[in-house]
Each structure stands twice: as C-alpha cells, then as structure tokens.
PDB file of C-alpha atoms in Angstrom:
ATOM      1  CA  THR G   1      31.658  93.378 249.682  1.00 64.00           C
ATOM      2  CA  VAL G   2      30.658  90.972 246.688  1.00 69.00           C
ATOM      3  CA  GLY G   3      32.886  88.419 245.835  1.00 64.00           C
ATOM      4  CA  VAL G   4      32.846  86.728 242.255  1.00 65.00           C
ATOM      5  CA  CYS G   5      33.071  82.782 242.621  1.00 58.00           C
ATOM      6  CA  ASP G   6      33.737  79.917 239.795  1.00 67.00           C
ATOM      7  CA  ILE G   7      30.850  77.833 240.437  1.00 72.00           C
ATOM      8  CA  ARG G   8      33.106  74.533 240.072  1.00 83.00           C
ATOM      9  CA  ASN G   9      34.492  75.812 243.759  1.00 76.00           C
ATOM     10  CA  LEU G  10      32.458  78.294 245.633  1.00 72.00           C
ATOM     11  CA  SER G  11      35.065  78.333 248.408  1.00 80.00           C
ATOM     12  CA  LYS G  12      37.773  80.480 246.354  1.00 76.00           C
ATOM     13  CA  VAL G  13      36.699  83.710 245.594  1.00 70.00           C
ATOM     14  CA  LEU G  14      38.477  84.749 242.250  1.00 68.00           C
ATOM     15  CA  TYR G  15      37.507  89.247 242.739  1.00 60.00           C
ATOM     16  CA  SER G  16      35.807  90.781 245.611  1.00 66.00           C
ATOM     17  CA  PHE G  17      34.543  94.248 244.711  1.00 61.00           C
ATOM     18  CA  GLN G  18      34.397  96.390 247.503  1.00 69.00           C
ATOM     19  CA  HIS G  19      32.726  99.528 248.301  1.00 67.00           C
ATOM     20  CA  HIS G  20      29.288  99.175 249.598  1.00 62.00           C
ATOM     21  CA  GLN G  21      29.153 100.786 253.461  1.00 69.00           C
ATOM     22  CA  ASP G  22      26.867  97.791 254.238  1.00 71.00           C
ATOM     23  CA  SER G  23      25.522  94.310 253.510  1.00 77.00           C
ATOM     24  CA  VAL G  24      24.514  93.713 250.508  1.00 76.00           C
ATOM     25  CA  MET G  25      20.966  92.294 249.358  1.00 85.00           C
ATOM     26  CA  GLN G  26      21.017  91.838 245.786  1.00 85.00           C
ATOM     27  CA  VAL G  27      23.297  91.037 242.906  1.00 86.00           C
ATOM     28  CA  GLN G  28      22.511  90.113 239.626  1.00 90.00           C
ATOM     29  CA  TRP G  29      24.544  90.018 235.886  1.00 89.00           C
ATOM     30  CA  SER G  30      23.257  91.901 233.208  1.00 93.00           C
ATOM     31  CA  PRO G  31      21.224  89.882 231.071  1.00 93.00           C
ATOM     32  CA  LYS G  32      22.791  91.835 228.039  1.00 91.00           C
ATOM     33  CA  ARG G  33      26.221  92.853 228.916  1.00 90.00           C
ATOM     34  CA  PRO G  34      28.048  89.608 230.289  1.00 89.00           C
ATOM     35  CA  GLU G  35      30.508  91.585 232.143  1.00 90.00           C
ATOM     36  CA  ILE G  36      28.629  93.885 233.947  1.00 91.00           C
ATOM     37  CA  LEU G  37      26.543  92.860 237.500  1.00 90.00           C
ATOM     38  CA  ALA G  38      25.084  95.295 239.796  1.00 92.00           C
ATOM     39  CA  SER G  39      24.866  94.733 243.559  1.00 91.00           C
ATOM     40  CA  ALA G  40      21.916  96.583 246.104  1.00 90.00           C
ATOM     41  CA  SER G  41      22.899  96.864 249.554  1.00 87.00           C
ATOM     42  CA  GLN G  42      21.363  98.230 252.818  1.00 86.00           C
ATOM     43  CA  ASP G  43      24.023 101.381 252.378  1.00 88.00           C
ATOM     44  CA  LYS G  44      20.726 102.495 250.240  1.00 89.00           C
ATOM     45  CA  ARG G  45      23.389 102.394 247.153  1.00 87.00           C
ATOM     46  CA  ILE G  46      23.491 100.388 243.815  1.00 90.00           C
ATOM     47  CA  CYS G  47      26.751  99.732 242.705  1.00 90.00           C
ATOM     48  CA  VAL G  48      27.177  98.673 238.603  1.00 92.00           C
ATOM     49  CA  TRP G  49      30.135  96.821 238.290  1.00 87.00           C
ATOM     50  CA  ASP G  50      32.588  95.933 235.105  1.00 88.00           C
ATOM     51  CA  MET G  51      34.599  92.950 235.114  1.00 81.00           C
ATOM     52  CA  ALA G  52      36.032  94.160 231.992  1.00 84.00           C
ATOM     53  CA  ARG G  53      37.677  96.905 233.878  1.00 78.00           C
ATOM     54  CA  VAL G  54      39.319  94.765 236.703  1.00 76.00           C
ATOM     55  CA  GLY G  55      42.836  95.584 237.327  1.00 72.00           C
ATOM     56  CA  GLN G  56      42.990  98.751 235.002  1.00 71.00           C
ATOM     57  CA  PHE G  57      45.247 100.975 235.911  1.00 73.00           C
ATOM     58  CA  GLN G  58      43.564 104.532 237.696  1.00 63.00           C
ATOM     59  CA  THR G  59      45.464 107.460 238.290  1.00 70.00           C
ATOM     60  CA  LYS G  60      45.006 109.087 241.743  1.00 71.00           C
ATOM     61  CA  GLU G  61      42.067 111.331 241.029  1.00 73.00           C
ATOM     62  CA  CYS G  62      40.198 108.766 239.418  1.00 67.00           C
ATOM     63  CA  ALA G  63      41.015 105.913 242.290  1.00 62.00           C
ATOM     64  CA  GLU G  64      39.017 108.752 244.780  1.00 64.00           C
ATOM     65  CA  ASP G  65      35.844 107.781 243.345  1.00 69.00           C
ATOM     66  CA  GLY G  66      36.075 104.271 243.666  1.00 69.00           C
ATOM     67  CA  PRO G  67      37.775 100.714 241.950  1.00 65.00           C
ATOM     68  CA  ALA G  68      38.592 101.065 238.377  1.00 68.00           C
ATOM     69  CA  GLU G  69      35.775  98.228 237.707  1.00 77.00           C
ATOM     70  CA  LEU G  70      33.068 100.714 239.954  1.00 85.00           C
ATOM     71  CA  LEU G  71      31.330 101.842 236.790  1.00 85.00           C
ATOM     72  CA  PHE G  72      28.045 104.046 238.652  1.00 88.00           C
ATOM     73  CA  ILE G  73      26.444 104.398 242.309  1.00 87.00           C
ATOM     74  CA  HIS G  74      22.958 105.072 242.284  1.00 86.00           C
ATOM     75  CA  ALA G  75      22.101 106.604 245.266  1.00 85.00           C
ATOM     76  CA  GLY G  76      18.587 107.918 244.767  1.00 88.00           C
ATOM     77  CA  HIS G  77      17.113 105.630 247.734  1.00 92.00           C
ATOM     78  CA  THR G  78      16.242 106.758 251.401  1.00 90.00           C
ATOM     79  CA  GLY G  79      15.854 103.466 252.314  1.00 92.00           C
ATOM     80  CA  ARG G  80      18.161 100.453 252.327  1.00 92.00           C
ATOM     81  CA  VAL G  81      17.516  98.543 248.855  1.00 93.00           C
ATOM     82  CA  SER G  82      16.262  95.020 249.131  1.00 92.00           C
ATOM     83  CA  ASP G  83      16.135  94.539 245.645  1.00 94.00           C
ATOM     84  CA  LEU G  84      16.689  95.097 241.871  1.00 95.00           C
ATOM     85  CA  CYS G  85      16.158  94.052 238.570  1.00 95.00           C
ATOM     86  CA  TRP G  86      17.783  94.218 234.948  1.00 96.00           C
ATOM     87  CA  ASP G  87      15.237  95.556 232.185  1.00 95.00           C
ATOM     88  CA  PRO G  88      15.386  92.572 229.613  1.00 94.00           C
ATOM     89  CA  ASN G  89      14.987  94.473 226.953  1.00 92.00           C
ATOM     90  CA  ASN G  90      17.081  97.904 228.025  1.00 89.00           C
ATOM     91  CA  ALA G  91      20.895  97.066 228.437  1.00 87.00           C
ATOM     92  CA  TRP G  92      21.185  99.778 230.895  1.00 93.00           C
ATOM     93  CA  THR G  93      18.077  99.954 233.128  1.00 95.00           C
ATOM     94  CA  ILE G  94      17.642  98.935 236.189  1.00 95.00           C
ATOM     95  CA  ALA G  95      14.549  98.837 238.367  1.00 96.00           C
ATOM     96  CA  SER G  96      15.531  98.818 242.481  1.00 96.00           C
ATOM     97  CA  VAL G  97      13.532  99.054 245.326  1.00 95.00           C
ATOM     98  CA  ALA G  98      13.661  99.882 249.117  1.00 94.00           C
ATOM     99  CA  GLU G  99      12.780  99.012 252.613  1.00 93.00           C
ATOM    100  CA  ASP G 100      10.658 102.145 252.469  1.00 92.00           C
ATOM    101  CA  ASN G 101       8.371 100.433 249.339  1.00 92.00           C
ATOM    102  CA  ILE G 102       9.742 103.126 247.087  1.00 94.00           C
ATOM    103  CA  LEU G 103      10.604 101.816 243.662  1.00 96.00           C
ATOM    104  CA  HIS G 104      12.716 103.761 241.241  1.00 95.00           C
ATOM    105  CA  ILE G 105      13.040 102.875 237.410  1.00 96.00           C
ATOM    106  CA  TRP G 106      16.744 104.124 235.920  1.00 94.00           C
ATOM    107  CA  GLU G 107      19.607 104.122 234.086  1.00 89.00           C
ATOM    108  CA  MET G 108      22.855 105.462 233.840  1.00 84.00           C
ATOM    109  CA  GLU G 109      23.652 108.561 231.378  1.00 84.00           C
ATOM    110  CA  GLU G 110      25.166 107.009 227.842  1.00 82.00           C
ATOM    111  CA  HIS G 111      27.990 109.018 228.529  1.00 76.00           C
ATOM    112  CA  ILE G 112      29.206 106.730 231.450  1.00 74.00           C
ATOM    113  CA  TYR G 113      28.994 103.506 229.703  1.00 74.00           C
ATOM    114  CA  THR G 114      29.939 104.557 226.516  1.00 74.00           C
ATOM    115  CA  GLN G 115      33.089 106.334 227.718  1.00 62.00           C
ATOM    116  CA  ALA G 116      33.912 102.705 229.437  1.00 53.00           C
ATOM    117  CA  LYS G 117      33.697 101.034 226.370  1.00 51.00           C
ATOM    118  CA  VAL G 118      36.188 104.246 224.600  1.00 46.00           C
ATOM    119  CA  GLU G 119      39.236 103.838 227.665  1.00 50.00           C
ATOM    120  CA  MET G 120      38.976  99.559 226.938  1.00 48.00           C
ATOM    121  CA  GLU G 121      39.700  99.666 223.519  1.00 49.00           C
ATOM    122  CA  PRO G 122      43.198  99.845 222.063  1.00 51.00           C
TER     123      PRO G 122
END
C-alpha cells in the first residue's frame, strides 16, 4: 500500500493506493507530471499511478485489472524491486533495479498514457 499524506499532517492519510502484494520499497513522483507517481515493491512489480483518476468510474471489467488510478504495471523484473528513478528529460521513462542487480530502463507505450488523458477530458 502507498499512502499519500499532506506534509503538514503526516498522521492523516489522504488516499491509499492498493495493488502491491508485498512491501513497497520506493515511491517517486514524476518530475514532469505532478499527478503521476510510481511505486516499486518486493512483489517484483512497479506500479504507475495517476492521482487525477482517483474516484473515476470503472466498469466491472475494468475494475478486474485494478483500481482506476492504476495506470500501468511493469512486471518484467525477476527479483524484488529495490529502487526506481524517473528520467528527468522524458516524462514516461523509468529506470528500475531489483535485488538480482538487473537494471531495467523502460517506458509505457504511448497509447496507455494518451488514452488516460483522453478519458479524463470532458
């Protein structure tokens, strides 16, 4: 679980992102997109979250894939993910490393984040 808090009151969780199956080791906000964050977990996955989608309606079929705010899951690591870092020059590129010392540099396919943007426009 990833909890988002107001820095003025860390004891109150404003929202929880729930999808990881093990401990979350790292969370980083996107340097280019203030509503986007990524979380790395010992479950060998990285989840990319979109705060702008919190509370968005989902069909039953879509809800089976995860909550509305879950934009993407990178599940390519074979070891527990220990760290991640956003590329400061490319809004959707992430570097991640696992305990097996394998580094992945990856980005989501463009249709994933452009589709999310289109769905949110009135």
